CSV table of C-alpha atoms in Angstrom, one decimal:
chain,number,residue,atom,x,y,z
P,1378,MET,CA,-3.5,-32.1,-3.2
P,1379,LEU,CA,-1.7,-35.2,-4.4
P,1380,GLN,CA,0.8,-35.5,-1.6
P,1381,SER,CA,0.1,-38.6,0.6
P,1382,ALA,CA,0.5,-38.5,4.4
P,1383,ALA,CA,2.5,-41.6,4.0
P,1384,LEU,CA,5.1,-39.7,2.1
P,1385,SER,CA,5.1,-36.4,4.0
P,1386,SER,CA,8.3,-35.3,5.8
P,1387,ARG,CA,9.6,-32.1,7.2
P,1388,SER,CA,11.8,-30.2,4.8
P,1389,VAL,CA,15.3,-29.5,5.9
P,1390,GLY,CA,18.0,-27.2,4.7
P,1391,ILE,CA,21.6,-27.8,3.5
P,1392,GLU,CA,24.7,-25.9,4.4
P,1393,ILE,CA,27.9,-26.3,2.5
P,1394,GLU,CA,30.9,-24.5,4.0
P,1395,GLY,CA,34.3,-24.0,2.3
P,1396,LEU,CA,34.0,-27.2,0.2
P,1397,VAL,CA,37.2,-28.3,-1.5
P,1398,LYS,CA,37.6,-31.5,-3.5
P,1399,ARG,CA,40.8,-32.5,-5.4
P,1400,PHE,CA,41.3,-35.2,-7.9
P,1401,GLY,CA,45.1,-35.4,-8.2
P,1402,SER,CA,46.4,-31.9,-9.0
P,1403,VAL,CA,42.9,-30.7,-10.2
P,1404,LYS,CA,40.7,-28.8,-7.8
P,1405,ALA,CA,37.2,-30.0,-8.9
P,1406,VAL,CA,35.6,-27.9,-6.2
P,1407,ASP,CA,37.4,-24.8,-4.9
P,1408,GLY,CA,36.1,-23.4,-1.7
P,1409,VAL,CA,32.4,-23.4,-2.4
P,1410,SER,CA,30.0,-22.2,0.3
P,1411,LEU,CA,26.2,-22.1,-0.1
P,1412,ALA,CA,23.0,-22.7,1.7
P,1413,VAL,CA,19.8,-24.4,0.5
P,1414,GLU,CA,16.6,-23.3,2.3
P,1415,PRO,CA,14.1,-26.0,3.5
P,1416,GLY,CA,11.7,-26.9,0.7
P,1417,GLU,CA,13.8,-25.0,-1.9
P,1418,PHE,CA,14.6,-26.2,-5.4
P,1419,LEU,CA,18.2,-25.3,-6.1
P,1420,ALA,CA,19.9,-26.0,-9.4
P,1421,LEU,CA,23.6,-26.4,-9.7
P,1422,LEU,CA,24.4,-25.1,-13.2
P,1423,GLY,CA,27.7,-24.9,-15.1
P,1424,PRO,CA,29.6,-26.4,-18.0
P,1425,SER,CA,31.4,-29.7,-18.0
P,1426,GLY,CA,34.1,-29.7,-15.3
P,1427,SER,CA,32.6,-26.9,-13.3
P,1428,GLY,CA,32.3,-29.0,-10.2
P,1429,LYS,CA,28.5,-29.3,-10.0
P,1430,THR,CA,28.2,-33.1,-10.0
P,1431,THR,CA,31.1,-33.4,-7.5
P,1432,ILE,CA,29.2,-31.1,-5.1
P,1433,LEU,CA,26.1,-33.3,-5.5
P,1434,MET,CA,28.1,-36.5,-4.9
P,1435,ALA,CA,29.7,-34.9,-1.8
P,1436,ILE,CA,26.2,-34.1,-0.4
P,1437,ALA,CA,25.1,-37.7,-1.2
P,1438,GLY,CA,28.2,-39.1,0.5
P,1439,PHE,CA,29.7,-40.8,-2.6
P,1440,GLU,CA,32.6,-38.4,-2.5
P,1441,TYR,CA,34.3,-37.1,0.7
P,1442,PRO,CA,35.7,-33.5,0.6
P,1443,ASP,CA,39.3,-32.7,1.2
P,1444,GLU,CA,38.2,-29.6,3.1
P,1445,GLY,CA,34.9,-28.1,4.3
P,1446,ARG,CA,31.7,-29.2,5.9
P,1447,ILE,CA,28.3,-30.4,4.8
P,1448,ARG,CA,25.3,-30.1,7.1
P,1449,VAL,CA,21.7,-31.3,6.4
P,1450,GLY,CA,19.0,-30.2,8.8
P,1451,GLY,CA,21.8,-28.9,11.1
P,1452,GLU,CA,23.4,-32.3,11.3
P,1453,ASP,CA,27.1,-32.6,10.1
P,1454,LEU,CA,27.1,-35.3,7.5
P,1455,THR,CA,30.6,-34.6,6.0
P,1456,TRP,CA,31.9,-38.1,6.9
P,1457,VAL,CA,28.7,-40.0,7.3
P,1458,PRO,CA,28.4,-43.0,4.9
P,1459,PRO,CA,25.8,-42.6,2.1
P,1460,ASN,CA,23.4,-45.3,3.5
P,1461,ARG,CA,23.1,-43.4,6.8
P,1462,ARG,CA,22.3,-40.0,5.3
P,1463,ASN,CA,18.6,-40.6,4.4
P,1464,LEU,CA,18.8,-38.7,1.2
P,1465,GLY,CA,17.0,-39.6,-2.0
P,1466,MET,CA,18.8,-39.8,-5.3
P,1467,VAL,CA,17.7,-39.7,-9.0
P,1468,PHE,CA,20.4,-40.3,-11.5
P,1469,GLN,CA,20.6,-39.6,-15.3
P,1470,LYS,CA,20.0,-43.2,-15.9
P,1471,TYR,CA,17.0,-44.3,-13.9
P,1472,THR,CA,18.5,-47.8,-13.2
P,1473,LEU,CA,15.0,-49.4,-12.8
P,1474,PHE,CA,15.2,-53.2,-12.4
P,1475,PRO,CA,13.7,-54.6,-15.7
P,1476,HIS,CA,12.6,-57.9,-14.2
P,1477,MET,CA,10.6,-56.2,-11.5
P,1478,SER,CA,7.2,-54.5,-11.8
P,1479,VAL,CA,6.9,-50.8,-11.3
P,1480,LEU,CA,5.5,-51.3,-7.8
P,1481,GLU,CA,8.3,-53.7,-6.9
P,1482,ASN,CA,10.9,-51.2,-8.1
P,1483,ILE,CA,9.4,-48.4,-5.9
P,1484,ALA,CA,9.2,-50.7,-2.9
P,1485,PHE,CA,12.7,-52.0,-3.2
P,1486,PRO,CA,14.4,-49.4,-1.0
P,1487,LEU,CA,11.8,-50.2,1.7
P,1488,LYS,CA,12.6,-53.9,1.4
P,1489,MET,CA,16.3,-53.1,1.9
P,1490,ARG,CA,15.3,-51.2,5.1
P,1491,GLY,CA,13.5,-54.2,6.4
P,1492,LEU,CA,9.9,-53.0,6.2
P,1493,GLY,CA,7.1,-55.6,6.0
P,1494,ARG,CA,5.3,-56.5,2.8
P,1495,ALA,CA,2.0,-54.7,3.7
P,1496,GLU,CA,3.7,-51.5,4.6
P,1497,ARG,CA,6.0,-51.6,1.6
P,1498,GLU,CA,3.0,-52.0,-0.7
P,1499,GLU,CA,1.0,-49.2,1.0
P,1500,ARG,CA,3.8,-46.7,0.8
P,1501,ALA,CA,4.8,-47.7,-2.8
P,1502,ARG,CA,1.2,-47.2,-4.0
P,1503,ALA,CA,1.1,-43.8,-2.2
P,1504,ALA,CA,4.3,-42.8,-4.0
P,1505,LEU,CA,2.9,-44.0,-7.3
P,1506,ALA,CA,-0.2,-41.9,-6.8
P,1507,THR,CA,2.0,-38.9,-5.9
P,1508,VAL,CA,3.7,-39.1,-9.3
P,1509,ARG,CA,0.4,-39.5,-11.0
P,1510,LEU,CA,0.9,-43.1,-12.1
P,1511,ASP,CA,-2.1,-44.9,-10.4
P,1512,GLY,CA,-2.8,-48.1,-12.1
P,1513,TYR,CA,0.7,-48.6,-13.5
P,1514,GLY,CA,2.0,-50.7,-10.6
P,1515,GLU,CA,1.9,-54.1,-12.3
P,1516,ARG,CA,3.7,-52.9,-15.5
P,1517,LYS,CA,7.3,-53.5,-16.3
P,1518,PRO,CA,9.7,-50.5,-16.9
P,1519,SER,CA,9.9,-51.5,-20.6
P,1520,GLN,CA,6.2,-50.9,-20.9
P,1521,LEU,CA,6.6,-47.2,-19.9
P,1522,SER,CA,7.5,-44.1,-21.8
P,1523,GLY,CA,10.7,-42.2,-20.8
P,1524,GLY,CA,8.7,-39.6,-18.9
P,1525,GLN,CA,6.9,-42.3,-17.0
P,1526,GLN,CA,10.1,-44.1,-16.1
P,1527,GLN,CA,11.5,-40.8,-14.8
P,1528,ARG,CA,8.4,-40.4,-12.5
P,1529,VAL,CA,8.9,-44.0,-11.3
P,1530,ALA,CA,12.5,-43.1,-10.4
P,1531,ILE,CA,11.3,-40.1,-8.4
P,1532,ALA,CA,8.7,-42.2,-6.7
P,1533,ARG,CA,11.4,-44.8,-5.7
P,1534,ALA,CA,13.6,-41.9,-4.4
P,1535,ILE,CA,10.8,-40.4,-2.2
P,1536,VAL,CA,9.1,-43.6,-0.9
P,1537,TYR,CA,11.3,-43.8,2.2
P,1538,LYS,CA,10.7,-40.2,3.1
P,1539,PRO,CA,14.2,-38.8,2.5
P,1540,ARG,CA,15.2,-35.4,4.0
P,1541,VAL,CA,16.5,-34.1,0.7
P,1542,LEU,CA,16.1,-35.2,-3.0
P,1543,LEU,CA,19.3,-35.0,-5.1
P,1544,MET,CA,18.9,-35.2,-8.9
P,1545,ASP,CA,21.8,-35.6,-11.3
P,1546,GLU,CA,20.7,-34.5,-14.8
P,1547,PRO,CA,17.6,-36.8,-14.7
P,1548,LEU,CA,16.0,-35.3,-17.8
P,1549,SER,CA,19.0,-35.3,-20.2
P,1550,ALA,CA,18.0,-38.6,-21.9
P,1551,LEU,CA,14.5,-37.4,-22.9
P,1552,ASP,CA,13.7,-35.8,-26.2
P,1553,LYS,CA,13.2,-32.0,-26.4
P,1554,ASN,CA,9.4,-31.9,-26.1
P,1555,LEU,CA,9.2,-34.5,-23.4
P,1556,ARG,CA,12.0,-32.9,-21.5
P,1557,GLU,CA,10.3,-29.6,-21.5
P,1558,GLU,CA,7.1,-31.2,-20.3
P,1559,MET,CA,8.9,-33.1,-17.5
P,1560,GLN,CA,10.6,-29.9,-16.3
P,1561,ILE,CA,7.3,-28.4,-15.4
P,1562,GLU,CA,6.0,-31.8,-14.1
P,1563,THR,CA,9.0,-32.3,-11.8
P,1564,LYS,CA,8.7,-28.8,-10.4
P,1565,HIS,CA,5.0,-29.3,-9.6
P,1566,LEU,CA,5.8,-32.6,-7.9
P,1567,GLN,CA,8.5,-31.0,-5.8
P,1568,ARG,CA,6.1,-28.3,-4.7
P,1569,GLU,CA,3.4,-30.8,-3.8
P,1570,ILE,CA,5.7,-33.0,-1.8
P,1571,GLY,CA,7.5,-30.0,-0.2
P,1572,ILE,CA,10.9,-31.6,-0.3
P,1573,THR,CA,14.2,-29.8,-0.6
P,1574,VAL,CA,15.8,-30.5,-4.0
P,1575,VAL,CA,19.3,-30.1,-5.3
P,1576,PHE,CA,19.3,-30.5,-9.1
P,1577,VAL,CA,22.4,-30.7,-11.3
P,1578,THR,CA,22.1,-29.6,-14.9
P,1579,HIS,CA,24.3,-28.1,-17.7
P,1580,ASP,CA,21.2,-26.7,-19.4
P,1581,GLN,CA,20.6,-23.1,-18.5
P,1582,THR,CA,17.0,-23.1,-19.8
P,1583,GLU,CA,16.2,-26.1,-17.6
P,1584,ALA,CA,17.7,-24.4,-14.6
P,1585,LEU,CA,15.8,-21.2,-15.1
P,1586,THR,CA,12.6,-23.1,-15.7
P,1587,MET,CA,12.7,-25.3,-12.7
P,1588,ALA,CA,14.7,-23.7,-9.9
P,1589,ASP,CA,13.8,-21.3,-7.2
P,1590,ARG,CA,17.5,-20.3,-7.1
P,1591,VAL,CA,20.4,-21.2,-9.3
P,1592,ALA,CA,24.1,-21.6,-8.3
P,1593,VAL,CA,26.3,-21.0,-11.3
P,1594,LEU,CA,29.7,-22.7,-11.2
P,1595,ASP,CA,32.8,-22.5,-13.3
P,1596,GLN,CA,36.1,-24.3,-12.8
P,1597,GLY,CA,35.1,-25.4,-9.3
P,1598,ARG,CA,34.2,-21.9,-8.1
P,1599,LEU,CA,30.8,-20.5,-7.3
P,1600,GLN,CA,30.3,-17.5,-9.6
P,1601,GLN,CA,26.8,-16.4,-8.4
P,1602,ILE,CA,23.7,-17.7,-6.7
P,1603,GLY,CA,20.3,-16.1,-7.0
P,1604,SER,CA,16.9,-16.3,-8.6
P,1605,PRO,CA,16.6,-16.9,-12.3
P,1606,HIS,CA,15.5,-13.3,-12.7
P,1607,ASP,CA,18.5,-11.9,-10.7
P,1608,LEU,CA,21.0,-14.0,-12.7
P,1609,TYR,CA,19.5,-12.9,-16.1
P,1610,GLU,CA,19.0,-9.3,-15.3
P,1611,THR,CA,21.9,-8.5,-12.9
P,1612,PRO,CA,24.8,-11.0,-13.6
P,1613,ARG,CA,27.7,-10.2,-11.3
P,1614,THR,CA,30.5,-11.6,-13.5
P,1615,ALA,CA,31.1,-11.7,-17.2
P,1616,PHE,CA,31.0,-15.5,-17.1
P,1617,VAL,CA,27.4,-15.5,-15.7
P,1618,ALA,CA,26.4,-12.8,-18.2
P,1619,GLY,CA,27.7,-15.0,-21.0
P,1620,PHE,CA,26.5,-18.4,-19.7
P,1621,ILE,CA,22.9,-17.4,-18.7
P,1622,GLY,CA,21.0,-16.5,-21.8
P,1623,GLU,CA,22.5,-14.9,-24.9
P,1624,THR,CA,24.7,-11.9,-24.6
P,1625,ASN,CA,26.7,-9.6,-26.8
P,1626,PHE,CA,30.1,-8.5,-25.5
P,1627,CYS,CA,31.8,-5.4,-26.8
P,1628,LYS,CA,35.4,-4.5,-25.8
P,1629,GLY,CA,36.6,-1.0,-25.0
P,1630,ARG,CA,38.2,1.2,-22.4
P,1631,ALA,CA,36.7,3.2,-19.6
P,1632,GLN,CA,36.7,7.0,-20.3
P,1633,GLY,CA,36.9,7.8,-16.6
P,1634,ALA,CA,37.1,6.0,-13.3
P,1635,GLY,CA,33.8,4.5,-12.1
P,1636,VAL,CA,32.3,2.6,-9.2
P,1637,ALA,CA,29.8,-0.3,-9.1
P,1638,GLY,CA,26.4,0.9,-10.2
P,1639,GLN,CA,27.6,4.1,-11.7
P,1640,ARG,CA,27.1,5.2,-15.3
P,1641,ILE,CA,30.4,5.3,-17.2
P,1642,GLY,CA,31.5,6.2,-20.7
P,1643,VAL,CA,33.3,3.5,-22.8
P,1644,THR,CA,35.4,4.0,-25.9
P,1645,LEU,CA,34.8,0.9,-28.0
P,1646,ASP,CA,37.6,-0.7,-30.1
P,1647,GLY,CA,36.2,0.9,-33.2
P,1648,GLY,CA,36.4,4.4,-31.7
P,1649,ASP,CA,32.7,4.9,-30.9
P,1650,VAL,CA,31.8,6.2,-27.4
P,1651,VAL,CA,28.9,4.6,-25.6
P,1652,GLU,CA,27.6,4.4,-22.0
P,1653,ALA,CA,27.0,1.5,-19.7
P,1654,THR,CA,26.6,0.7,-16.0
P,1655,ALA,CA,29.7,-0.4,-14.2
P,1656,VAL,CA,29.3,-3.7,-12.4
P,1657,GLU,CA,32.6,-3.2,-10.5
P,1658,ALA,CA,35.0,-0.4,-9.9
P,1659,VAL,CA,37.1,0.5,-13.0
P,1660,ALA,CA,40.0,2.8,-13.4
P,1661,GLN,CA,40.3,5.4,-16.2
P,1662,GLY,CA,41.5,3.8,-19.3
P,1663,ALA,CA,41.1,0.3,-18.0
P,1664,PRO,CA,39.9,-2.4,-20.4
P,1665,VAL,CA,36.2,-3.3,-20.0
P,1666,ARG,CA,33.7,-5.5,-21.7
P,1667,ILE,CA,30.1,-4.3,-22.1
P,1668,ALA,CA,27.4,-7.1,-21.9
P,1669,ILE,CA,24.1,-6.4,-23.7
P,1670,ARG,CA,21.3,-8.8,-24.4
P,1671,PRO,CA,20.2,-9.1,-28.1
P,1672,GLU,CA,16.6,-8.2,-27.1
P,1673,ARG,CA,17.7,-5.0,-25.3
P,1674,LEU,CA,19.2,-3.4,-28.4
P,1675,SER,CA,17.1,-0.9,-30.4
P,1676,LEU,CA,17.3,0.0,-34.0
P,1677,GLY,CA,17.5,3.6,-35.1
P,1678,ASP,CA,19.1,6.2,-37.4
P,1679,PRO,CA,22.8,5.4,-38.1
P,1680,ALA,CA,23.6,9.1,-37.7
P,1681,THR,CA,22.5,9.2,-34.1
P,1682,GLY,CA,23.2,5.7,-32.8
P,1683,LEU,CA,26.1,3.3,-32.9
P,1684,ALA,CA,26.6,2.6,-36.6
P,1685,ALA,CA,26.3,-1.0,-37.8
P,1686,CYS,CA,25.6,-2.9,-41.0
P,1687,VAL,CA,23.1,-5.7,-41.3
P,1688,GLU,CA,25.0,-8.9,-42.3
P,1689,GLU,CA,22.2,-11.4,-42.0
P,1690,ALA,CA,18.6,-11.7,-40.9
P,1691,ILE,CA,17.5,-15.0,-39.4
P,1692,TYR,CA,13.7,-15.6,-39.1
P,1693,ALA,CA,12.7,-18.1,-36.3
P,1694,GLY,CA,9.0,-17.6,-36.1
P,1695,ASN,CA,8.7,-15.9,-32.8
P,1696,ALA,CA,11.5,-13.5,-33.5
P,1697,THR,CA,13.9,-12.3,-36.2
P,1698,THR,CA,17.6,-12.2,-35.2
P,1699,LEU,CA,19.8,-9.6,-37.0
P,1700,LEU,CA,23.5,-10.3,-37.3
P,1701,LEU,CA,25.2,-6.8,-37.3
P,1702,ALA,CA,28.8,-5.7,-38.0
P,1703,LEU,CA,30.2,-2.9,-36.0
P,1704,PRO,CA,32.9,-0.5,-37.4
P,1705,SER,CA,35.5,-2.5,-35.4
P,1706,GLY,CA,34.5,-5.6,-37.5
P,1707,GLN,CA,32.9,-7.3,-34.5
P,1708,SER,CA,29.6,-9.0,-35.0
P,1709,ILE,CA,26.7,-8.7,-32.6
P,1710,ARG,CA,23.1,-9.9,-32.5
P,1711,LEU,CA,19.8,-7.9,-32.2
P,1712,ARG,CA,16.5,-9.7,-31.7
P,1713,VAL,CA,13.2,-8.3,-33.0
P,1714,PRO,CA,10.2,-10.1,-31.7
P,1715,ALA,CA,7.5,-11.2,-34.1
P,1716,GLY,CA,4.7,-8.7,-34.4
P,1717,ALA,CA,6.9,-5.7,-33.6
P,1718,ALA,CA,5.9,-2.5,-35.3
P,1719,LEU,CA,9.5,-2.0,-36.4
P,1720,ALA,CA,10.2,-3.5,-39.9
P,1721,SER,CA,13.4,-5.6,-40.1
P,1722,PRO,CA,16.0,-3.8,-42.2
P,1723,ALA,CA,17.4,-5.5,-45.3
P,1724,VAL,CA,20.8,-7.2,-45.5
P,1725,GLY,CA,23.5,-4.6,-46.3
P,1726,GLU,CA,21.5,-1.7,-44.8
P,1727,ARG,CA,23.2,0.6,-42.4
P,1728,VAL,CA,21.4,1.1,-39.0
P,1729,GLY,CA,22.0,2.8,-35.7
P,1730,LEU,CA,22.0,0.9,-32.4
P,1731,SER,CA,21.1,2.2,-29.0
P,1732,TRP,CA,20.3,0.8,-25.6
P,1733,ARG,CA,19.2,1.9,-22.1
P,1734,VAL,CA,22.3,2.5,-19.9
P,1735,GLU,CA,20.9,0.2,-17.2
P,1736,ASP,CA,20.6,-2.7,-19.7
P,1737,ALA,CA,24.3,-2.5,-20.6
P,1738,ARG,CA,26.7,-3.9,-18.0
P,1739,ALA,CA,30.4,-3.0,-18.0
P,1740,PHE,CA,32.8,-5.7,-16.6
P,1741,GLY,CA,36.5,-5.3,-16.0
P,1742,ASP,CA,38.4,-7.1,-18.8
P,1743,ALA,CA,41.8,-8.5,-17.7
P,1744,ALA,CA,42.3,-10.4,-20.9
């Protein structure tokens, strides 16, 4: 166990209630409520302008909300200044002091808090050991790799035993391979330390890899919060279905009225009739969109399935993606994993598509 007793602190939860933040006429955060459990790793995920960073800044105290409450460990911090919240922060740019050694960088927050030299050094070395950088204390930041600098930034953020660790896209500056490595490393460190983490990212793969739960945001509103498995397998909105993973959407109209969780028939724009599971109540004849993952589609006989024509086959090593044209002219994707017994059809070949009803989710389509 790499956690040092010098760094241990009790995990606390976070409660956000009815959070609203405006910038002029724009509602950056629109009535968001959520709870983070003690010791949980929560990712705030969404596109640019979704409100995720504004929420993080409100928790940190760098932004004050127009409405709502923020509680950490049961204490109302809504209007408490940042320096009195005892929260750790890791930014996208690590902002390490280039003229200081690694150990001096880590000890700096303790110096600002008035701790003596001996205690500062002891706790800084313990933090360095926690992030697996024993022996690097005398180096300068310029002598470290990007991943090592990121770990130093984490060590500096946890050295004063914060109640919560806030992270604002801290891995975005790393190259792909190092970023993937640090995703796992950061998650392991969080588990060992046992601290509550709120992590902002726009990268869905990063969120699914690292987080216990993910809060998906769009245009300032919370769309869904749940485990990575729940978000991928049972998205509650068309936005979540399209933003998490890769999804095909097929437009059509409900053949009959349906309720959430019920199997319904859908007449696609091209005239074909298929079945899907309703995510919400739909009226007969109402416009709907069916969401189906590329890997959940199956190939078969065009006489018995939804007829399609192969437009392109894209080989990517671990899978082949087929670009298919439906009778309506819409293109959808089907993914065949490498090693599958089914041979990939040739470009121009006609095929039949099918799926399990529970894998196709029908959303109301107001557009």
